[in-house]
PDB file of C-alpha atoms in Angstrom:
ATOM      1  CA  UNK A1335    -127.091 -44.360 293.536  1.00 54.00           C
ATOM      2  CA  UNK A1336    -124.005 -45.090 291.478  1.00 48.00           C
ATOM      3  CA  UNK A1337    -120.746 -46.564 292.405  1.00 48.00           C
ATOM      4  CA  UNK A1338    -118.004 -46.822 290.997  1.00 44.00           C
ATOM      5  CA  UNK A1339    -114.446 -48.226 291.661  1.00 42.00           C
ATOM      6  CA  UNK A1340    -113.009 -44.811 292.135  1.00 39.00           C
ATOM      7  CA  UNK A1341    -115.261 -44.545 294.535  1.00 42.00           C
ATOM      8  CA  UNK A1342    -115.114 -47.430 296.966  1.00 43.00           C
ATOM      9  CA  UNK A1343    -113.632 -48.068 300.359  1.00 42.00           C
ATOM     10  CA  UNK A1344    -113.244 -50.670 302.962  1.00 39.00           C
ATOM     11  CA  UNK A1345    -115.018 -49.957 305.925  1.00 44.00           C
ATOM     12  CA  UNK A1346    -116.336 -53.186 308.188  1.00 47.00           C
ATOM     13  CA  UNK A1347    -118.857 -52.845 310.405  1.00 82.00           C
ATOM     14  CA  UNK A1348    -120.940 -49.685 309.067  1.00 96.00           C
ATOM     15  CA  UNK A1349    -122.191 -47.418 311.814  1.00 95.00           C
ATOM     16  CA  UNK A1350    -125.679 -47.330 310.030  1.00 96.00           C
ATOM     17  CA  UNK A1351    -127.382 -49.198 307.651  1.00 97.00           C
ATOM     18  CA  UNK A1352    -127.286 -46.244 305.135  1.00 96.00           C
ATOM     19  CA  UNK A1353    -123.570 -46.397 305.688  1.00 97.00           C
ATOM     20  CA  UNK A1354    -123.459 -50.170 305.308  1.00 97.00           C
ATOM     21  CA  UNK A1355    -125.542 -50.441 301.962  1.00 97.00           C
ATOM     22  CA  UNK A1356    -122.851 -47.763 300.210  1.00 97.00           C
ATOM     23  CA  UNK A1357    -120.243 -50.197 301.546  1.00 96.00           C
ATOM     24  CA  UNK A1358    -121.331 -53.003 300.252  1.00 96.00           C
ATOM     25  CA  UNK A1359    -121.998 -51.853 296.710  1.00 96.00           C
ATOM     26  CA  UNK A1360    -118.576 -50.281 296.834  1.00 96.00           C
ATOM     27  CA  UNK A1361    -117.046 -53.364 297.797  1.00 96.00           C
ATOM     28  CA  UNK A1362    -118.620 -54.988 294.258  1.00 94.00           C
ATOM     29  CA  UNK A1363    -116.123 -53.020 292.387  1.00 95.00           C
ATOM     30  CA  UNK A1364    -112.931 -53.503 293.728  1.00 96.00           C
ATOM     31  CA  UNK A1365    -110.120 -54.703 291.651  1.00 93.00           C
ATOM     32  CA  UNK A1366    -110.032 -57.375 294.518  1.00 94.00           C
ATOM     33  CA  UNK A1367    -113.662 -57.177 295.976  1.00 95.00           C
ATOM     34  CA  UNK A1368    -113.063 -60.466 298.573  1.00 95.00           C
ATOM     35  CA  UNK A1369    -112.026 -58.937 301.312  1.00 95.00           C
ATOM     36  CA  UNK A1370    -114.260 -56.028 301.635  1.00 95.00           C
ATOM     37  CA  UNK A1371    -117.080 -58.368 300.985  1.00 95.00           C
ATOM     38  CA  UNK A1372    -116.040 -60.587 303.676  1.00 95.00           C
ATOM     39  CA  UNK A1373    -115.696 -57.610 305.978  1.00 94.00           C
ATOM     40  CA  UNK A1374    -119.964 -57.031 305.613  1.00 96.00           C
ATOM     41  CA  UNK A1375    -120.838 -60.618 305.761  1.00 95.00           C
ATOM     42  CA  UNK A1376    -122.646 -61.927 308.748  1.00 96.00           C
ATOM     43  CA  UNK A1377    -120.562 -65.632 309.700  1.00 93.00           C
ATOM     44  CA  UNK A1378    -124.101 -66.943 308.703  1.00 96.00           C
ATOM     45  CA  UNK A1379    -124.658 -65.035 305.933  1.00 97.00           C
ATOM     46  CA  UNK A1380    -127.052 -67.023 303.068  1.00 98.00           C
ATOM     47  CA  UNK A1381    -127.393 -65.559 299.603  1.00 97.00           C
ATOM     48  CA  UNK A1382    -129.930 -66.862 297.375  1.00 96.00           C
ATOM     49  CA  UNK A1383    -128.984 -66.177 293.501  1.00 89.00           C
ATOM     50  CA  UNK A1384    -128.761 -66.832 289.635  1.00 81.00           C
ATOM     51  CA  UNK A1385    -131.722 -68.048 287.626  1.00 73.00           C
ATOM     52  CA  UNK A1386    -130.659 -71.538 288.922  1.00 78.00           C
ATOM     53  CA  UNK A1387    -131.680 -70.654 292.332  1.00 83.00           C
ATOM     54  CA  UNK A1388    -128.394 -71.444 293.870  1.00 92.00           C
ATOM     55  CA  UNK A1389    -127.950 -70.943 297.892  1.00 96.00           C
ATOM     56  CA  UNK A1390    -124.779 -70.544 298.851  1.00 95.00           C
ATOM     57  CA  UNK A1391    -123.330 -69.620 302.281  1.00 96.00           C
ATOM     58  CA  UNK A1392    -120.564 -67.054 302.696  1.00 94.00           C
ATOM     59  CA  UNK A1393    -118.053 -68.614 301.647  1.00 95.00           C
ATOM     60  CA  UNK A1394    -119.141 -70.377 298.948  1.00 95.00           C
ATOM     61  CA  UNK A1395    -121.035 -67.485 297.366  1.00 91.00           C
ATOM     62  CA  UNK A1396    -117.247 -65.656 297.912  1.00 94.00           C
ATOM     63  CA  UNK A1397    -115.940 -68.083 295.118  1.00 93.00           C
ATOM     64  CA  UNK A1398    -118.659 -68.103 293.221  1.00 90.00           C
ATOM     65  CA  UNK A1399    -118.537 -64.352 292.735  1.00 87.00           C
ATOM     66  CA  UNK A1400    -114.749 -64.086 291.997  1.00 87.00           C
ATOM     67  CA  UNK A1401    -115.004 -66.640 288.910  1.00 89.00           C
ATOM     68  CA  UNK A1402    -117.873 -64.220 287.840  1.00 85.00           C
ATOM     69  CA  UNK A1403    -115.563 -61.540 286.066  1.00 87.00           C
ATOM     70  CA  UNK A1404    -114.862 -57.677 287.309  1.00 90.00           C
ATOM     71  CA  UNK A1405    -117.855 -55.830 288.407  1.00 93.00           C
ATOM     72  CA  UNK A1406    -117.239 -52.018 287.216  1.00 93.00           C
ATOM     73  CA  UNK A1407    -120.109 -50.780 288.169  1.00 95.00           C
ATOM     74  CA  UNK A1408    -123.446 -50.953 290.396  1.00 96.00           C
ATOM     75  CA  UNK A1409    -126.373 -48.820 290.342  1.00 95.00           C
ATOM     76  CA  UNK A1410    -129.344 -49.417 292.625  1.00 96.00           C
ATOM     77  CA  UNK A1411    -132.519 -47.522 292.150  1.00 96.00           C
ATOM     78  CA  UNK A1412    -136.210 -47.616 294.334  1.00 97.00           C
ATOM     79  CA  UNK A1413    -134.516 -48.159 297.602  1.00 97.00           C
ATOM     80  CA  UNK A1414    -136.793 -48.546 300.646  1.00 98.00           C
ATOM     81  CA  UNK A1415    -135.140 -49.782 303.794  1.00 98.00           C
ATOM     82  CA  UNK A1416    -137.315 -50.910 306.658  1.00 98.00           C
ATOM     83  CA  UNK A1417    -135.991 -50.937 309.969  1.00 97.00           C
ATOM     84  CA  UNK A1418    -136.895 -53.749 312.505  1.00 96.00           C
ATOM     85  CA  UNK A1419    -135.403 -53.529 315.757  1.00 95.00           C
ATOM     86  CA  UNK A1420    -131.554 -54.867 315.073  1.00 97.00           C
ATOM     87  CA  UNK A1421    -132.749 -55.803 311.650  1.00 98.00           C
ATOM     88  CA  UNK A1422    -133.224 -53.980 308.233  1.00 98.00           C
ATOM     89  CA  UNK A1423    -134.445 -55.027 304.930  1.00 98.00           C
ATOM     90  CA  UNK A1424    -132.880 -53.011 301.988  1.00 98.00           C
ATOM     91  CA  UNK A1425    -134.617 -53.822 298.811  1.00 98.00           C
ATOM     92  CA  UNK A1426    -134.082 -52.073 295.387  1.00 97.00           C
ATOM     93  CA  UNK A1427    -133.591 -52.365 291.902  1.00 96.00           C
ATOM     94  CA  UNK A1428    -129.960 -53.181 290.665  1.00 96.00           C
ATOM     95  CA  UNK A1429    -127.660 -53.254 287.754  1.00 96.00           C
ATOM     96  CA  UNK A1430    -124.293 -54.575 287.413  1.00 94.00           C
ATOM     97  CA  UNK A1431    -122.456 -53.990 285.120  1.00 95.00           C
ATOM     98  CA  UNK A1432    -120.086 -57.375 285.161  1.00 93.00           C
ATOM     99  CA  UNK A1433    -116.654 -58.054 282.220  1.00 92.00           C
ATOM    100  CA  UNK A1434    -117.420 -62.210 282.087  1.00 89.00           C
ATOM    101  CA  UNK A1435    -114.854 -61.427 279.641  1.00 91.00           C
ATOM    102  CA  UNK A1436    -112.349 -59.289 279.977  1.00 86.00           C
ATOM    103  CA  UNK A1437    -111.639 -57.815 276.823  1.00 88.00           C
ATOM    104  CA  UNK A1438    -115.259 -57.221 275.976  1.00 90.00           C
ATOM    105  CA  UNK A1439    -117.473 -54.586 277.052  1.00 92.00           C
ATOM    106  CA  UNK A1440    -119.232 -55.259 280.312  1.00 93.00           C
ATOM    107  CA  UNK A1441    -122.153 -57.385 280.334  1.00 91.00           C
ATOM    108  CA  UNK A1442    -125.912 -55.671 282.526  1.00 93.00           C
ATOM    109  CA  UNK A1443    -127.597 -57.817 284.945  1.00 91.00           C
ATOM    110  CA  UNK A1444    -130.517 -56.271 286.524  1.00 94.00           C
ATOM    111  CA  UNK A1445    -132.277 -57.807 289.434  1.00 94.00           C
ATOM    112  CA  UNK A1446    -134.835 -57.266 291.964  1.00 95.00           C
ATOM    113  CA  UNK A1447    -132.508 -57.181 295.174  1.00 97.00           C
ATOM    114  CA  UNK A1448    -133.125 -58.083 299.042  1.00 98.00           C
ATOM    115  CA  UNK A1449    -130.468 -57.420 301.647  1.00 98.00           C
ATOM    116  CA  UNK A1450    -131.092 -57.874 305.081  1.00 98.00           C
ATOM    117  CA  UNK A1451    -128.705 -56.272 307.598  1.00 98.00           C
ATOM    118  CA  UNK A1452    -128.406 -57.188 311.192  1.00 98.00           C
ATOM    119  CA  UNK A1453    -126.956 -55.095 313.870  1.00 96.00           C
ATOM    120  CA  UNK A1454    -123.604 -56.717 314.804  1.00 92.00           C
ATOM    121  CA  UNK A1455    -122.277 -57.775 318.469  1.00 86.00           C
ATOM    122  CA  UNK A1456    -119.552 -55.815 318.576  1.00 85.00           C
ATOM    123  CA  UNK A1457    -121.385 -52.733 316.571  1.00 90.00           C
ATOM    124  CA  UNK A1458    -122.439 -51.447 313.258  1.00 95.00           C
ATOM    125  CA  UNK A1459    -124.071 -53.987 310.905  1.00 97.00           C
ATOM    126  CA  UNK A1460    -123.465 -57.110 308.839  1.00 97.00           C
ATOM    127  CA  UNK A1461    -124.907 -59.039 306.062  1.00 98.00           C
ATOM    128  CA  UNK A1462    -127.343 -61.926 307.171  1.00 98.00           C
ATOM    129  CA  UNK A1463    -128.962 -62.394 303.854  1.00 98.00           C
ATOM    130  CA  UNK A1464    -128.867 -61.390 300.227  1.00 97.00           C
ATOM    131  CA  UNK A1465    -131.964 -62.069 297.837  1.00 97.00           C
ATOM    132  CA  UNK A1466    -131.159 -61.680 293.956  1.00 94.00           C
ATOM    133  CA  UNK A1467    -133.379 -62.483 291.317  1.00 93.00           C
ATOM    134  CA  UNK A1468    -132.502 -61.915 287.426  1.00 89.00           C
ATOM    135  CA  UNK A1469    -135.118 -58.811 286.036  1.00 85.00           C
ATOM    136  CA  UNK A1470    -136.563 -60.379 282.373  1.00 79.00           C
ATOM    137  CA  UNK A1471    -138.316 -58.512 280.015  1.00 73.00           C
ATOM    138  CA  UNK A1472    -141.780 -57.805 279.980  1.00 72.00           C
ATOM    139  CA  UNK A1473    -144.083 -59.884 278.610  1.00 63.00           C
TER     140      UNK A1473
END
C-alpha cells in the first residue's frame, strides 16, 4: 500500500482496523501531520523507536516526530493483522520516505513495524502501541 499526501484524510476513530491502519499512514504525510496523529493515538499510547531505542509516550513521540522533517511518502508491504478480541496487531514492512532536509531529496527509512490497535470506548479504534525498528542490510 502506498500513500501519499494527496491522498490523506483526517478521520479519528476508524470504524475498523483496516480503516484505521490507512489513517494512520495517511496522517504521516500531512503538511501538518500532528493533529491527525493525535486523533489515532490511544491517551496511553507508547512507541518504541530509532536505533537508540527511545520510548516515548504520546506526546513526547508527537515532538519528536515534527523535528524529524516532512514525511512524503509511506509504503507498507507484508501486512498481517491479527485480531484479538478488542485488540489487533498490524505488523508489516515500511518505508518512509522522510526530507531531514528540506531542499534535498527525501531520505528512506525502512523498518520492521508493530502497531497495536485497541477498540476505543466510545467506538472505532486507537493507537496503544507502535513498535519500529530500523531494517539494515544483510549481512
Amino acid at each position: 500500500m502506498t500513500i501519499s499526501s494527496t491522498a490523506a484524510t483526517v478521520r479519528p476513530a476508524p470504524a475498523t482496523v483496516e480503516e484505521a491502519e490507512a489513517a494512520w499512514l495517511a496522517a504521516q504525510t500531512l503538511p501538518d501531520p500532528e493533529p491527525a496523529i493525535r486523533a489515532l493515538l490511544h491517551p496511553d499510547c507508547v512507541v518504541v523507536h530509532s536505533a537508540v531505542g527511545h520510548i516515548h509516550g504520546a506526546d513526547e513521540w508527537l515532538r519528536y516526530a515534527a523535528r524529524l522533517g516532512r514525511t512524503s511518502q509511506v509504503v507498507t508491504y507484508d501486512v498481517t493483522v491479527q485480531r484479538l478480541g478488542t485488540t489487533a496487531v498490524v505488523s508489516c514492512l515500511q518505508e518512509m520516505h522522510v526530507a531531514f532536509v528540506p531542499d534535498l531529496t527525501p531520505f528512506v527509512i525502512q523498518a520492521a513495524v508493530s502497531r497495536v490497535w485497541v477498540a476505543a470506548d466510545t467506538g472505532g479504534w486507537q493507537l496503544a502501541h507502535l513498535q519500529m525498528a530500523r531494517r539494515l542490510p544483510p549481512g
